[in-house]
Amino acid sequence: MTPAAQQALHEAQAVFGYTTYIDLVRPLIKDKKIVSTGMRQEVDRVRRALQAARQGSACALVCSGDPGIYALAGLVFEICRENSIPIGDNQNSLKIEVIPGVPALGAGSALLGAPLMTDFACISLSDLLTPWEAIEKRIQASAWADLVIVLYNPRSKKRNWQLEAARKIILEHRSPDTPVGLVTSATRQEESVNLCTLNSLDCSHAGMQTTVFIGNSRTFVYDSRMITPRGYHEKYQLEMKEL
C-alpha cells in the first residue's frame, strides 16, 4: 500500500469495500466505521459511500491494485453523473480523490522480470459487464498486432472456458513456444509465479486473482525471467568489454 493510501485511510471516518479487501486493511481501520459487501455489490457499495460523503463524512473506498484499472473509480464518477452530483471545484461540490496504487500488471510484471518493455494490450476476460463478442475482437486484434497481452480475470468457478478460448485465438497468430507468465495474488502471502508456453498453458492453474502475461514474437525467457526486449540490441552494442 502506498503512503498516500495509508494517509487516506487514516483520515477517513468510514471505509467501504469488498469484504476480502477490507480484511487486508483491517489492522489500519480498527477505529473506523466499516461497510463491507460481497462480490457483485459494487453499485450498492459506491452509492452508500457517496451518500455518507454527501452527509459530511470523510469516506474511503478500498480497491485492490489501482482504483482506476478495472476497479471503482469509474463507477464513482458514473454514479455522480447519473445523479447530477457536482464534483468540480466550487464550494458545493463533492471532493473526490483517486489515489493511485500498484496495478496487478505492474506487480506481476516486476515478479516475472520485464515482459512489458514494449507496447502491450490489457484485456479483462470477464464477460459480466462486457459481451464476449467484444472481448473476442480485442483478443484477435491484439494477437494480430503482435502486442504483449495481459489478461485480467482469466477464470472463475462459473467462468471456466474464456481463458482457453483466448489461448486458441492467440495461437492463430503466435508460436506455440511463446512465453507465458501467470502471477497469482502478487505481493500477498499466497503469491505464486509460474512460467510456461502458450502451447503448454494449463488454464486450470488460473483464477480470479491471477494475471496472465502472454509474450509477443520477441519475448524470451532467460534464467527463469520473462523479458520482452525494447529494441536496444538493434541500435546499440550490448556486450560488455572486459575490464
mmCIF file of C-alpha atoms in Angstrom:
data_model
loop_
_atom_site.group_PDB
_atom_site.id
_atom_site.type_symbol
_atom_site.label_atom_id
_atom_site.label_comp_id
_atom_site.label_asym_id
_atom_site.label_seq_id
_atom_site.Cartn_x
_atom_site.Cartn_y
_atom_site.Cartn_z
ATOM 1 C CA MET A 1 0.000 0.000 0.000
ATOM 2 C CA THR A 2 1.286 3.446 -0.916
ATOM 3 C CA PRO A 3 1.842 6.154 1.741
ATOM 4 C CA ALA A 4 -0.941 8.224 0.139
ATOM 5 C CA ALA A 5 -3.392 5.351 0.514
ATOM 6 C CA GLN A 6 -2.399 4.842 4.143
ATOM 7 C CA GLN A 7 -2.910 8.548 4.793
ATOM 8 C CA ALA A 8 -6.359 8.421 3.191
ATOM 9 C CA LEU A 9 -7.364 5.508 5.422
ATOM 10 C CA HIS A 10 -6.020 7.358 8.450
ATOM 11 C CA GLU A 11 -8.119 10.435 7.636
ATOM 12 C CA ALA A 12 -11.290 8.532 6.718
ATOM 13 C CA GLN A 13 -14.187 8.285 9.127
ATOM 14 C CA ALA A 14 -15.896 5.494 7.182
ATOM 15 C CA VAL A 15 -14.353 2.803 4.980
ATOM 16 C CA PHE A 16 -16.251 0.910 2.284
ATOM 17 C CA GLY A 17 -15.066 -2.101 0.299
ATOM 18 C CA TYR A 18 -15.361 -5.675 -0.872
ATOM 19 C CA THR A 19 -15.076 -7.968 2.150
ATOM 20 C CA THR A 20 -11.811 -9.593 1.014
ATOM 21 C CA TYR A 21 -10.123 -6.217 0.504
ATOM 22 C CA ILE A 22 -11.437 -4.840 3.787
ATOM 23 C CA ASP A 23 -9.875 -7.801 5.579
ATOM 24 C CA LEU A 24 -6.485 -6.935 4.040
ATOM 25 C CA VAL A 25 -6.502 -3.453 5.591
ATOM 26 C CA ARG A 26 -8.486 -4.190 8.750
ATOM 27 C CA PRO A 27 -5.500 -3.575 11.072
ATOM 28 C CA LEU A 28 -5.357 0.003 9.743
ATOM 29 C CA ILE A 29 -9.061 0.790 10.185
ATOM 30 C CA LYS A 30 -9.994 -0.637 13.596
ATOM 31 C CA ASP A 31 -11.367 2.689 14.803
ATOM 32 C CA LYS A 32 -13.408 3.412 11.650
ATOM 33 C CA LYS A 33 -16.956 2.730 10.583
ATOM 34 C CA ILE A 34 -16.590 -0.236 8.221
ATOM 35 C CA VAL A 35 -19.042 -1.188 5.493
ATOM 36 C CA SER A 36 -18.060 -4.384 3.673
ATOM 37 C CA THR A 37 -20.117 -6.079 0.981
ATOM 38 C CA GLY A 38 -19.754 -9.189 -1.144
ATOM 39 C CA MET A 39 -18.986 -9.819 -4.786
ATOM 40 C CA ARG A 40 -21.141 -8.038 -7.412
ATOM 41 C CA GLN A 41 -22.398 -5.445 -4.933
ATOM 42 C CA GLU A 42 -20.212 -2.655 -6.270
ATOM 43 C CA VAL A 43 -23.061 -0.315 -7.177
ATOM 44 C CA ASP A 44 -24.621 -0.526 -3.712
ATOM 45 C CA ARG A 45 -21.192 -0.055 -2.107
ATOM 46 C CA VAL A 46 -20.450 3.107 -4.081
ATOM 47 C CA ARG A 47 -23.926 4.534 -3.540
ATOM 48 C CA ARG A 48 -23.612 4.107 0.222
ATOM 49 C CA ALA A 49 -20.169 5.702 0.238
ATOM 50 C CA LEU A 50 -21.404 8.675 -1.785
ATOM 51 C CA GLN A 51 -24.420 9.108 0.480
ATOM 52 C CA ALA A 52 -22.184 9.147 3.549
ATOM 53 C CA ALA A 53 -19.784 11.581 1.883
ATOM 54 C CA ARG A 54 -22.618 13.956 0.946
ATOM 55 C CA GLN A 55 -23.714 13.905 4.575
ATOM 56 C CA GLY A 56 -20.293 15.174 5.601
ATOM 57 C CA SER A 57 -18.271 12.040 6.373
ATOM 58 C CA ALA A 58 -14.767 11.562 5.076
ATOM 59 C CA CYS A 59 -15.053 8.242 3.243
ATOM 60 C CA ALA A 60 -12.606 5.821 1.686
ATOM 61 C CA LEU A 61 -13.457 3.214 -0.943
ATOM 62 C CA VAL A 62 -10.981 0.337 -0.812
ATOM 63 C CA CYS A 63 -9.969 -1.397 -4.046
ATOM 64 C CA SER A 64 -7.229 -3.815 -4.979
ATOM 65 C CA GLY A 65 -4.435 -2.731 -7.317
ATOM 66 C CA ASP A 66 -5.135 0.680 -8.826
ATOM 67 C CA PRO A 67 -8.657 2.140 -8.385
ATOM 68 C CA GLY A 68 -8.675 3.377 -11.979
ATOM 69 C CA ILE A 69 -7.906 -0.021 -13.556
ATOM 70 C CA TYR A 70 -10.856 -2.435 -13.520
ATOM 71 C CA ALA A 71 -11.866 -1.039 -10.133
ATOM 72 C CA LEU A 72 -14.266 1.505 -8.617
ATOM 73 C CA ALA A 73 -13.046 4.950 -9.693
ATOM 74 C CA GLY A 74 -15.014 4.899 -12.923
ATOM 75 C CA LEU A 75 -18.196 3.706 -11.213
ATOM 76 C CA VAL A 76 -17.965 6.547 -8.684
ATOM 77 C CA PHE A 77 -17.848 9.127 -11.477
ATOM 78 C CA GLU A 78 -20.629 7.383 -13.433
ATOM 79 C CA ILE A 79 -22.981 7.422 -10.441
ATOM 80 C CA CYS A 80 -22.145 11.064 -9.780
ATOM 81 C CA ARG A 81 -23.029 11.922 -13.361
ATOM 82 C CA GLU A 82 -26.260 9.901 -13.353
ATOM 83 C CA ASN A 83 -27.376 11.624 -10.144
ATOM 84 C CA SER A 84 -26.085 15.100 -11.053
ATOM 85 C CA ILE A 85 -23.744 15.196 -8.070
ATOM 86 C CA PRO A 86 -21.320 18.096 -8.629
ATOM 87 C CA ILE A 87 -17.654 17.129 -8.367
ATOM 88 C CA GLY A 88 -16.000 20.293 -9.676
ATOM 89 C CA ASP A 89 -14.033 22.937 -7.804
ATOM 90 C CA ASN A 90 -16.893 25.018 -6.443
ATOM 91 C CA GLN A 91 -17.803 25.113 -2.761
ATOM 92 C CA ASN A 92 -20.847 22.830 -3.036
ATOM 93 C CA SER A 93 -19.053 20.097 -4.968
ATOM 94 C CA LEU A 94 -18.121 16.719 -3.583
ATOM 95 C CA LYS A 95 -14.366 16.350 -3.351
ATOM 96 C CA ILE A 96 -13.248 13.058 -4.913
ATOM 97 C CA GLU A 97 -9.617 11.978 -4.903
ATOM 98 C CA VAL A 98 -8.427 8.933 -6.853
ATOM 99 C CA ILE A 99 -5.279 7.669 -5.146
ATOM 100 C CA PRO A 100 -3.075 5.649 -7.490
ATOM 101 C CA GLY A 101 -1.981 2.204 -6.442
ATOM 102 C CA VAL A 102 0.132 -0.627 -7.833
ATOM 103 C CA PRO A 103 -1.899 -2.413 -10.525
ATOM 104 C CA ALA A 104 -1.705 -6.189 -10.869
ATOM 105 C CA LEU A 105 0.003 -5.827 -14.233
ATOM 106 C CA GLY A 106 2.750 -3.711 -12.626
ATOM 107 C CA ALA A 107 3.292 -6.007 -9.648
ATOM 108 C CA GLY A 108 3.112 -9.110 -11.828
ATOM 109 C CA SER A 109 5.498 -7.715 -14.414
ATOM 110 C CA ALA A 110 8.091 -6.986 -11.735
ATOM 111 C CA LEU A 111 7.845 -10.530 -10.379
ATOM 112 C CA LEU A 112 8.215 -12.070 -13.844
ATOM 113 C CA GLY A 113 11.107 -9.881 -14.955
ATOM 114 C CA ALA A 114 10.324 -7.358 -17.686
ATOM 115 C CA PRO A 115 7.574 -8.654 -20.005
ATOM 116 C CA LEU A 116 6.023 -5.226 -20.659
ATOM 117 C CA MET A 117 9.004 -3.315 -22.019
ATOM 118 C CA THR A 118 7.215 -2.537 -25.276
ATOM 119 C CA ASP A 119 3.621 -1.990 -26.413
ATOM 120 C CA PHE A 120 1.015 -4.201 -24.760
ATOM 121 C CA ALA A 121 -2.744 -4.677 -24.519
ATOM 122 C CA CYS A 122 -4.621 -5.220 -21.271
ATOM 123 C CA ILE A 123 -7.866 -7.188 -21.595
ATOM 124 C CA SER A 124 -10.310 -8.467 -18.982
ATOM 125 C CA LEU A 125 -11.837 -11.858 -19.783
ATOM 126 C CA SER A 126 -14.828 -11.224 -17.535
ATOM 127 C CA ASP A 127 -17.971 -11.058 -19.653
ATOM 128 C CA LEU A 128 -20.198 -9.952 -16.780
ATOM 129 C CA LEU A 129 -20.168 -6.330 -17.979
ATOM 130 C CA THR A 130 -18.647 -6.673 -21.462
ATOM 131 C CA PRO A 131 -20.096 -9.033 -24.124
ATOM 132 C CA TRP A 132 -17.790 -11.905 -25.052
ATOM 133 C CA GLU A 133 -18.062 -10.918 -28.712
ATOM 134 C CA ALA A 134 -16.363 -7.597 -27.910
ATOM 135 C CA ILE A 135 -13.683 -9.290 -25.780
ATOM 136 C CA GLU A 136 -13.010 -11.794 -28.557
ATOM 137 C CA LYS A 137 -12.443 -8.998 -31.083
ATOM 138 C CA ARG A 138 -9.976 -7.287 -28.762
ATOM 139 C CA ILE A 139 -8.018 -10.509 -28.269
ATOM 140 C CA GLN A 140 -7.954 -11.158 -32.006
ATOM 141 C CA ALA A 141 -6.780 -7.640 -32.807
ATOM 142 C CA SER A 142 -4.096 -7.635 -30.092
ATOM 143 C CA ALA A 143 -2.769 -11.019 -31.162
ATOM 144 C CA TRP A 144 -2.664 -9.969 -34.819
ATOM 145 C CA ALA A 145 -0.809 -6.742 -33.897
ATOM 146 C CA ASP A 146 1.876 -8.745 -32.037
ATOM 147 C CA LEU A 147 1.231 -6.887 -28.784
ATOM 148 C CA VAL A 148 2.195 -8.412 -25.472
ATOM 149 C CA ILE A 149 -1.167 -9.328 -23.933
ATOM 150 C CA VAL A 150 -2.107 -9.037 -20.259
ATOM 151 C CA LEU A 151 -5.271 -10.869 -19.257
ATOM 152 C CA TYR A 152 -7.208 -9.893 -16.140
ATOM 153 C CA ASN A 153 -9.995 -12.010 -14.584
ATOM 154 C CA PRO A 154 -8.960 -15.068 -16.609
ATOM 155 C CA ARG A 155 -11.007 -17.698 -14.828
ATOM 156 C CA SER A 156 -13.509 -18.311 -12.041
ATOM 157 C CA LYS A 157 -15.702 -21.207 -10.916
ATOM 158 C CA LYS A 158 -18.535 -20.141 -13.219
ATOM 159 C CA ARG A 159 -16.397 -18.597 -16.000
ATOM 160 C CA ASN A 160 -14.146 -21.545 -16.723
ATOM 161 C CA TRP A 161 -13.848 -21.501 -20.523
ATOM 162 C CA GLN A 162 -12.783 -17.978 -21.509
ATOM 163 C CA LEU A 163 -9.044 -18.388 -20.936
ATOM 164 C CA GLU A 164 -8.866 -21.500 -23.089
ATOM 165 C CA ALA A 165 -10.860 -19.699 -25.791
ATOM 166 C CA ALA A 166 -8.421 -16.766 -25.629
ATOM 167 C CA ARG A 167 -5.442 -19.131 -25.831
ATOM 168 C CA LYS A 168 -6.791 -20.722 -29.006
ATOM 169 C CA ILE A 169 -7.362 -17.322 -30.627
ATOM 170 C CA ILE A 170 -3.837 -16.159 -29.790
ATOM 171 C CA LEU A 171 -2.339 -19.423 -31.094
ATOM 172 C CA GLU A 172 -3.689 -18.465 -34.524
ATOM 173 C CA HIS A 173 -1.121 -15.630 -34.539
ATOM 174 C CA ARG A 174 1.650 -16.723 -32.137
ATOM 175 C CA SER A 175 4.151 -19.550 -31.942
ATOM 176 C CA PRO A 176 3.224 -22.385 -29.546
ATOM 177 C CA ASP A 177 6.541 -21.667 -27.787
ATOM 178 C CA THR A 178 5.538 -18.097 -26.898
ATOM 179 C CA PRO A 179 6.416 -17.458 -23.225
ATOM 180 C CA VAL A 180 3.509 -17.082 -20.812
ATOM 181 C CA GLY A 181 3.665 -15.927 -17.191
ATOM 182 C CA LEU A 182 0.987 -16.482 -14.560
ATOM 183 C CA VAL A 183 1.116 -14.372 -11.407
ATOM 184 C CA THR A 184 -1.415 -15.045 -8.667
ATOM 185 C CA SER A 185 -2.010 -12.789 -5.656
ATOM 186 C CA ALA A 186 1.026 -10.613 -6.331
ATOM 187 C CA THR A 187 2.624 -9.164 -3.150
ATOM 188 C CA ARG A 188 0.289 -11.148 -0.880
ATOM 189 C CA GLN A 189 1.160 -14.113 1.336
ATOM 190 C CA GLU A 190 -0.257 -16.631 -1.149
ATOM 191 C CA GLU A 191 1.720 -15.163 -4.063
ATOM 192 C CA SER A 192 2.755 -17.571 -6.823
ATOM 193 C CA VAL A 193 4.640 -17.063 -10.091
ATOM 194 C CA ASN A 194 4.757 -19.618 -12.909
ATOM 195 C CA LEU A 195 6.232 -19.677 -16.412
ATOM 196 C CA CYS A 196 5.093 -21.859 -19.296
ATOM 197 C CA THR A 197 4.456 -21.605 -23.037
ATOM 198 C CA LEU A 198 1.303 -20.739 -24.896
ATOM 199 C CA ASN A 199 1.049 -24.351 -26.021
ATOM 200 C CA SER A 200 1.542 -25.826 -22.541
ATOM 201 C CA LEU A 201 -0.617 -23.308 -20.646
ATOM 202 C CA ASP A 202 -2.845 -25.200 -18.194
ATOM 203 C CA CYS A 203 -5.822 -22.895 -17.821
ATOM 204 C CA SER A 204 -6.963 -24.659 -14.647
ATOM 205 C CA HIS A 205 -3.992 -23.091 -12.817
ATOM 206 C CA ALA A 206 -5.506 -19.607 -13.207
ATOM 207 C CA GLY A 207 -8.137 -17.999 -11.006
ATOM 208 C CA MET A 208 -9.709 -14.631 -10.292
ATOM 209 C CA GLN A 209 -6.556 -13.423 -8.539
ATOM 210 C CA THR A 210 -4.327 -14.456 -11.462
ATOM 211 C CA THR A 211 -2.910 -12.110 -14.090
ATOM 212 C CA VAL A 212 -1.755 -13.794 -17.296
ATOM 213 C CA PHE A 213 1.091 -12.319 -19.359
ATOM 214 C CA ILE A 214 1.408 -13.583 -22.953
ATOM 215 C CA GLY A 215 4.557 -12.537 -24.764
ATOM 216 C CA ASN A 216 4.902 -11.225 -28.297
ATOM 217 C CA SER A 217 7.073 -12.703 -31.063
ATOM 218 C CA ARG A 218 10.256 -11.337 -29.442
ATOM 219 C CA THR A 219 9.610 -12.207 -25.803
ATOM 220 C CA PHE A 220 12.115 -14.658 -24.335
ATOM 221 C CA VAL A 221 12.897 -16.398 -21.043
ATOM 222 C CA TYR A 222 16.367 -16.025 -19.513
ATOM 223 C CA ASP A 223 17.238 -17.685 -16.195
ATOM 224 C CA SER A 224 13.562 -18.004 -15.236
ATOM 225 C CA ARG A 225 12.796 -14.395 -16.111
ATOM 226 C CA MET A 226 10.358 -13.334 -18.822
ATOM 227 C CA ILE A 227 11.684 -10.453 -20.916
ATOM 228 C CA THR A 228 10.312 -8.553 -23.898
ATOM 229 C CA PRO A 229 13.155 -6.552 -25.465
ATOM 230 C CA ARG A 230 12.540 -2.875 -26.180
ATOM 231 C CA GLY A 231 14.834 -2.891 -29.210
ATOM 232 C CA TYR A 232 18.132 -1.624 -27.789
ATOM 233 C CA HIS A 233 20.044 -4.592 -29.188
ATOM 234 C CA GLU A 234 19.194 -3.450 -32.722
ATOM 235 C CA LYS A 235 20.749 0.005 -32.283
ATOM 236 C CA TYR A 236 23.390 -0.391 -29.613
ATOM 237 C CA GLN A 237 26.231 -2.732 -28.717
ATOM 238 C CA LEU A 238 25.121 -4.515 -25.549
ATOM 239 C CA GLU A 239 28.194 -6.711 -24.987
ATOM 240 C CA MET A 240 30.316 -5.558 -22.068
ATOM 241 C CA LYS A 241 34.002 -5.075 -22.706
ATOM 242 C CA GLU A 242 36.311 -6.933 -20.392
ATOM 243 C CA LEU A 243 37.804 -4.744 -17.671
#
